[in-house]
CSV table of C-alpha atoms in Angstrom, one decimal:
chain,number,residue,atom,x,y,z
Z,8,MET,CA,2.5,11.8,-4.5
Z,9,HIS,CA,2.1,15.1,-6.3
Z,10,ILE,CA,1.7,17.6,-3.5
Z,11,SER,CA,1.6,21.0,-5.2
Z,12,GLU,CA,4.1,23.8,-4.8
Z,13,GLY,CA,3.4,25.9,-1.7
Z,14,ILE,CA,1.2,23.4,0.1
Z,15,LEU,CA,3.8,22.4,2.6
Z,16,PRO,CA,5.4,25.0,4.9
Z,17,LEU,CA,9.2,25.3,4.2
Z,18,SER,CA,10.1,23.7,7.5
Z,19,TRP,CA,8.2,20.5,6.6
Z,20,ALA,CA,9.3,20.6,3.0
Z,21,GLY,CA,12.9,20.9,4.2
Z,22,LEU,CA,12.5,17.9,6.6
Z,23,TRP,CA,11.2,15.6,3.9
Z,24,TRP,CA,14.0,16.8,1.5
Z,25,ALA,CA,16.6,15.9,4.2
Z,26,GLY,CA,15.2,12.3,4.5
Z,27,THR,CA,14.9,11.9,0.7
Z,28,LEU,CA,18.5,13.1,0.1
Z,29,GLY,CA,19.8,10.7,2.6
Z,30,ALA,CA,18.0,7.8,0.9
Z,31,LEU,CA,19.2,9.0,-2.5
Z,32,ALA,CA,22.8,9.1,-1.4
Z,33,ILE,CA,22.8,5.5,-0.3
Z,34,SER,CA,20.7,4.3,-3.3
Z,35,PHE,CA,23.0,6.1,-5.8
Z,36,LYS,CA,26.1,4.5,-4.3
Z,37,ASN,CA,24.5,1.0,-4.6
Z,38,LEU,CA,23.1,1.7,-8.1
Z,39,LYS,CA,26.4,3.0,-9.4
Z,40,ARG,CA,28.1,-0.2,-8.2
Z,41,ASN,CA,25.4,-2.4,-9.7
Z,42,LEU,CA,25.6,-0.7,-13.1
Z,43,GLN,CA,29.3,-1.2,-13.1
Z,44,ASP,CA,28.8,-4.9,-12.5
Z,45,TYR,CA,25.9,-5.1,-14.9
Z,46,PRO,CA,26.3,-2.4,-17.6
Z,47,GLU,CA,23.5,-3.9,-19.6
Z,48,LYS,CA,21.2,-2.6,-16.9
Z,49,LYS,CA,21.7,1.0,-18.0
Z,50,ALA,CA,19.3,0.7,-21.0
Z,51,VAL,CA,16.9,-1.3,-18.8
Z,52,PHE,CA,17.0,1.5,-16.1
Z,53,ALA,CA,16.1,4.1,-18.7
Z,54,PHE,CA,13.2,2.0,-20.1
Z,55,ILE,CA,11.8,1.2,-16.6
Z,56,THR,CA,12.0,4.9,-15.6
Z,57,ALA,CA,10.1,5.9,-18.8
Z,58,LEU,CA,7.5,3.2,-17.9
Z,59,VAL,CA,7.0,4.5,-14.4
Z,60,PHE,CA,6.8,8.0,-15.8
Z,61,LEU,CA,3.9,7.0,-18.0
Z,62,PHE,CA,2.2,5.0,-15.2
Z,63,SER,CA,2.1,8.0,-12.9
Z,64,VAL,CA,1.5,10.9,-15.3
Z,65,VAL,CA,-2.3,11.0,-15.5
Z,66,PRO,CA,-3.7,13.1,-12.6
Z,67,ILE,CA,-7.0,12.7,-10.9
Z,68,PRO,CA,-7.6,15.7,-8.7
Z,69,VAL,CA,-8.5,15.0,-5.0
Z,70,PRO,CA,-10.8,17.8,-3.7
Z,71,PHE,CA,-9.6,19.8,-0.7
Z,72,SER,CA,-6.3,17.8,-0.3
Z,73,GLY,CA,-3.9,20.0,-2.3
Z,74,THR,CA,-2.8,17.0,-4.4
Z,75,CYS,CA,-3.9,14.5,-7.1
Z,76,SER,CA,-4.4,10.8,-7.2
Z,77,HIS,CA,-2.4,8.6,-9.6
Z,78,PRO,CA,-1.2,5.1,-10.2
Z,79,VAL,CA,2.5,4.9,-9.2
Z,80,GLY,CA,4.1,2.1,-11.1
Z,81,ILE,CA,7.0,1.8,-8.7
Z,82,ALA,CA,6.6,-1.9,-7.9
Z,83,VAL,CA,7.6,-2.8,-11.5
Z,84,ALA,CA,10.8,-0.9,-11.0
Z,85,VAL,CA,11.6,-2.8,-7.8
Z,86,PHE,CA,11.2,-6.1,-9.6
Z,87,VAL,CA,13.5,-5.1,-12.5
Z,88,LEU,CA,15.9,-2.6,-10.9
Z,89,GLY,CA,16.0,-3.7,-7.2
Z,90,LEU,CA,15.4,-1.4,-4.3
Z,91,SER,CA,18.2,1.2,-4.9
Z,92,GLY,CA,17.4,1.5,-8.6
Z,93,SER,CA,13.7,1.9,-8.0
Z,94,ILE,CA,14.3,4.7,-5.5
Z,95,ILE,CA,16.5,6.6,-8.0
Z,96,SER,CA,14.1,5.9,-10.9
Z,97,GLY,CA,11.2,7.2,-8.9
Z,98,PHE,CA,13.0,10.4,-7.9
Z,99,ILE,CA,13.9,11.1,-11.6
Z,100,VAL,CA,10.3,10.5,-12.6
Z,101,LEU,CA,8.9,13.0,-10.1
Z,102,LEU,CA,11.6,15.6,-10.8
Z,103,LEU,CA,10.8,15.5,-14.6
Z,104,GLN,CA,7.1,15.7,-13.8
Z,105,ALA,CA,7.6,18.7,-11.5
Z,106,LEU,CA,9.8,20.5,-14.0
Z,107,PHE,CA,7.9,19.9,-17.2
Z,108,LEU,CA,4.3,19.0,-16.3
Z,109,ALA,CA,3.7,21.0,-13.1
Z,110,HIS,CA,2.8,17.7,-11.3
Z,111,GLY,CA,4.0,18.5,-7.8
Z,112,GLY,CA,6.5,21.3,-7.0
Z,113,LEU,CA,10.2,21.6,-6.4
Z,114,SER,CA,9.9,22.6,-2.8
Z,115,THR,CA,7.6,19.6,-2.2
Z,116,LEU,CA,9.7,17.2,-4.4
Z,117,GLY,CA,11.4,15.8,-1.3
Z,118,ALA,CA,8.0,14.9,0.3
Z,119,ASN,CA,6.6,13.5,-3.0
Z,120,ALA,CA,9.8,11.4,-3.6
Z,121,PHE,CA,9.7,10.2,0.0
Z,122,SER,CA,6.2,8.9,-0.3
Z,123,MET,CA,6.4,7.3,-3.8
Z,124,ALA,CA,10.1,6.6,-4.6
Z,125,ILE,CA,11.2,5.7,-1.1
Z,126,MET,CA,8.1,4.4,0.8
Z,127,GLY,CA,6.5,2.9,-2.3
Z,128,SER,CA,9.7,1.1,-3.3
Z,129,ILE,CA,10.4,-0.2,0.3
Z,130,SER,CA,6.9,-1.5,0.7
Z,131,ALA,CA,7.0,-3.3,-2.7
Z,132,TYR,CA,10.5,-4.7,-1.9
Z,133,LEU,CA,9.3,-6.1,1.5
Z,134,VAL,CA,6.2,-7.6,-0.1
Z,135,ILE,CA,8.3,-9.3,-2.8
Z,136,ARG,CA,10.7,-10.7,-0.2
Z,137,LEU,CA,7.9,-11.9,2.0
Z,138,THR,CA,5.9,-13.5,-0.8
Z,139,GLN,CA,9.0,-15.1,-2.2
Z,140,ASN,CA,9.7,-16.8,1.2
Z,141,LEU,CA,6.0,-18.0,1.3
Z,142,GLY,CA,6.2,-19.4,-2.2
Z,143,PHE,CA,3.5,-17.2,-3.8
Z,144,PRO,CA,3.1,-17.5,-7.6
Z,145,LEU,CA,4.7,-14.7,-9.6
Z,146,TYR,CA,1.4,-13.0,-10.5
Z,147,MET,CA,0.4,-12.7,-6.9
Z,148,LYS,CA,3.8,-11.3,-6.0
Z,149,GLY,CA,3.3,-8.6,-8.6
Z,150,PHE,CA,-0.3,-8.0,-7.6
Z,151,LEU,CA,0.4,-7.6,-3.9
Z,152,ALA,CA,3.6,-5.5,-4.5
Z,153,GLY,CA,1.7,-3.2,-6.9
Z,154,LEU,CA,-1.2,-2.9,-4.5
Z,155,LEU,CA,0.8,-2.1,-1.3
Z,156,ALA,CA,3.2,0.2,-3.1
Z,157,ASP,CA,0.3,2.3,-4.4
Z,158,TRP,CA,-1.6,2.4,-1.1
Z,159,ILE,CA,1.5,3.0,1.1
Z,160,THR,CA,2.5,5.9,-1.2
Z,161,TYR,CA,-0.9,7.6,-0.5
Z,162,LEU,CA,-0.9,6.7,3.1
Z,163,THR,CA,2.4,8.4,3.5
Z,164,THR,CA,1.1,11.5,1.5
Z,165,ALA,CA,-1.9,11.7,3.9
Z,166,ILE,CA,0.5,11.6,6.9
Z,167,GLN,CA,2.7,14.4,5.3
Z,168,LEU,CA,-0.3,16.6,4.7
Z,169,ALA,CA,-1.8,16.0,8.1
Z,170,LEU,CA,1.5,16.8,9.9
Z,171,ALA,CA,2.1,20.0,7.9
Z,172,LEU,CA,-1.4,21.5,7.7
Z,173,LYS,CA,-3.1,20.6,11.0
Z,174,GLY,CA,-3.3,24.1,12.3
Z,175,GLU,CA,-5.8,24.1,15.2
Z,176,GLU,CA,-6.9,20.7,14.3
Z,177,SER,CA,-5.4,17.5,15.6
Z,178,VAL,CA,-3.1,15.5,13.3
Z,179,SER,CA,-5.2,12.4,13.6
Z,180,SER,CA,-8.4,14.3,12.7
Z,181,LEU,CA,-6.9,15.9,9.6
Z,182,PHE,CA,-5.2,12.6,8.6
Z,183,ILE,CA,-8.5,10.8,8.6
Z,184,LYS,CA,-10.1,13.6,6.4
Z,185,VAL,CA,-7.2,13.5,3.9
Z,186,LEU,CA,-7.3,9.7,3.8
Z,187,LEU,CA,-11.1,9.7,3.2
Z,188,ALA,CA,-10.5,12.1,0.3
Z,189,PHE,CA,-8.1,9.7,-1.3
Z,190,ILE,CA,-10.2,6.5,-0.8
Z,191,PRO,CA,-12.8,7.0,-3.6
Z,192,THR,CA,-10.1,7.3,-6.2
Z,193,GLN,CA,-7.2,5.4,-4.8
Z,194,VAL,CA,-8.8,2.2,-3.6
Z,195,PRO,CA,-10.0,1.2,-7.1
Z,196,LEU,CA,-6.8,2.7,-8.7
Z,197,GLY,CA,-4.7,0.6,-6.4
Z,198,ILE,CA,-6.5,-2.6,-7.3
Z,199,LEU,CA,-6.3,-1.8,-11.0
Z,200,GLU,CA,-2.5,-1.1,-10.6
Z,201,ALA,CA,-2.1,-4.4,-8.8
Z,202,ILE,CA,-3.8,-6.3,-11.7
Z,203,ILE,CA,-1.6,-4.5,-14.3
Z,204,THR,CA,1.6,-5.0,-12.2
Z,205,GLY,CA,1.0,-8.7,-11.8
Z,206,ALA,CA,0.3,-9.1,-15.5
Z,207,LEU,CA,3.3,-7.0,-16.5
Z,208,VAL,CA,5.9,-8.7,-14.3
Z,209,THR,CA,4.6,-12.1,-15.4
Z,210,ALA,CA,4.9,-11.1,-19.1
Z,211,ILE,CA,8.4,-9.7,-18.6
Z,212,TYR,CA,9.6,-12.8,-16.7
Z,213,LYS,CA,8.3,-15.1,-19.4
Z,214,ARG,CA,10.2,-13.3,-22.1
Z,215,ARG,CA,13.2,-11.8,-20.4
Z,216,LYS,CA,13.7,-13.2,-16.9
Z,217,ASP,CA,17.3,-12.1,-17.1
Z,218,LEU,CA,16.1,-8.5,-16.7
Z,219,PHE,CA,14.8,-9.1,-13.2
Z,220,ALA,CA,16.7,-8.0,-10.2
Z,221,PHE,CA,15.1,-11.1,-8.6
Z,222,GLU,CA,15.8,-14.0,-11.1
Z,223,GLY,CA,13.0,-16.4,-10.3
Z,224,LEU,CA,12.5,-14.0,-7.4
Z,225,LYS,CA,15.9,-15.1,-5.9
Z,226,THR,CA,18.4,-12.3,-5.4
Z,227,ILE,CA,21.2,-12.0,-7.9
Z,228,LYS,CA,24.3,-11.1,-6.0
Z,229,GLY,CA,25.3,-7.5,-6.6
Z,230,VAL,CA,22.0,-6.4,-8.0
Z,231,VAL,CA,19.8,-6.2,-4.9
Z,232,LYS,CA,21.3,-4.9,-1.7
């Protein structure tokens, strides 16, 4: 989710920015209302954003793809902050990394945020709701949410690169090449992130279940929309 500056043509970068800004506008409105209802969540929001920052800060270069491989950490944010909070948190993380660490660029920030903050959060949210309905143990909820959030983030990044850089090549052909470039690093990283996410959400719930957007993985009114 750290596509470098200049990798995407401006037309594609602008398109992803448009989608990201639309999602941010909706998420910010929900988050603002939630923080008014639950002001104690402000400190939690800052803590979880810092945690996601640390999760996703170590780069593993992926040859020939114009990007790097990382754990994403966004599933933990969905558990604690809800969907809207997670999207805003993920965007802040990527903005700070682009500004101060040269992880990704500003023109490509819309694309990077769309893949991690938006698609990563949505996939984790849907997994949590599905596994909640199926009665999965908390650790498995965290494991599957962490795994899918990680892999969906990189699947989206592969699609973004294939669409923008296809040239004379077909989109499907380039997509497969980019995906194959990610697989050696991201398959094991995704599994490792799933293990850590499951353990982390279980530990948080045992000590401070009141911090969860899903208390007992049941929605608290006004926190998760």
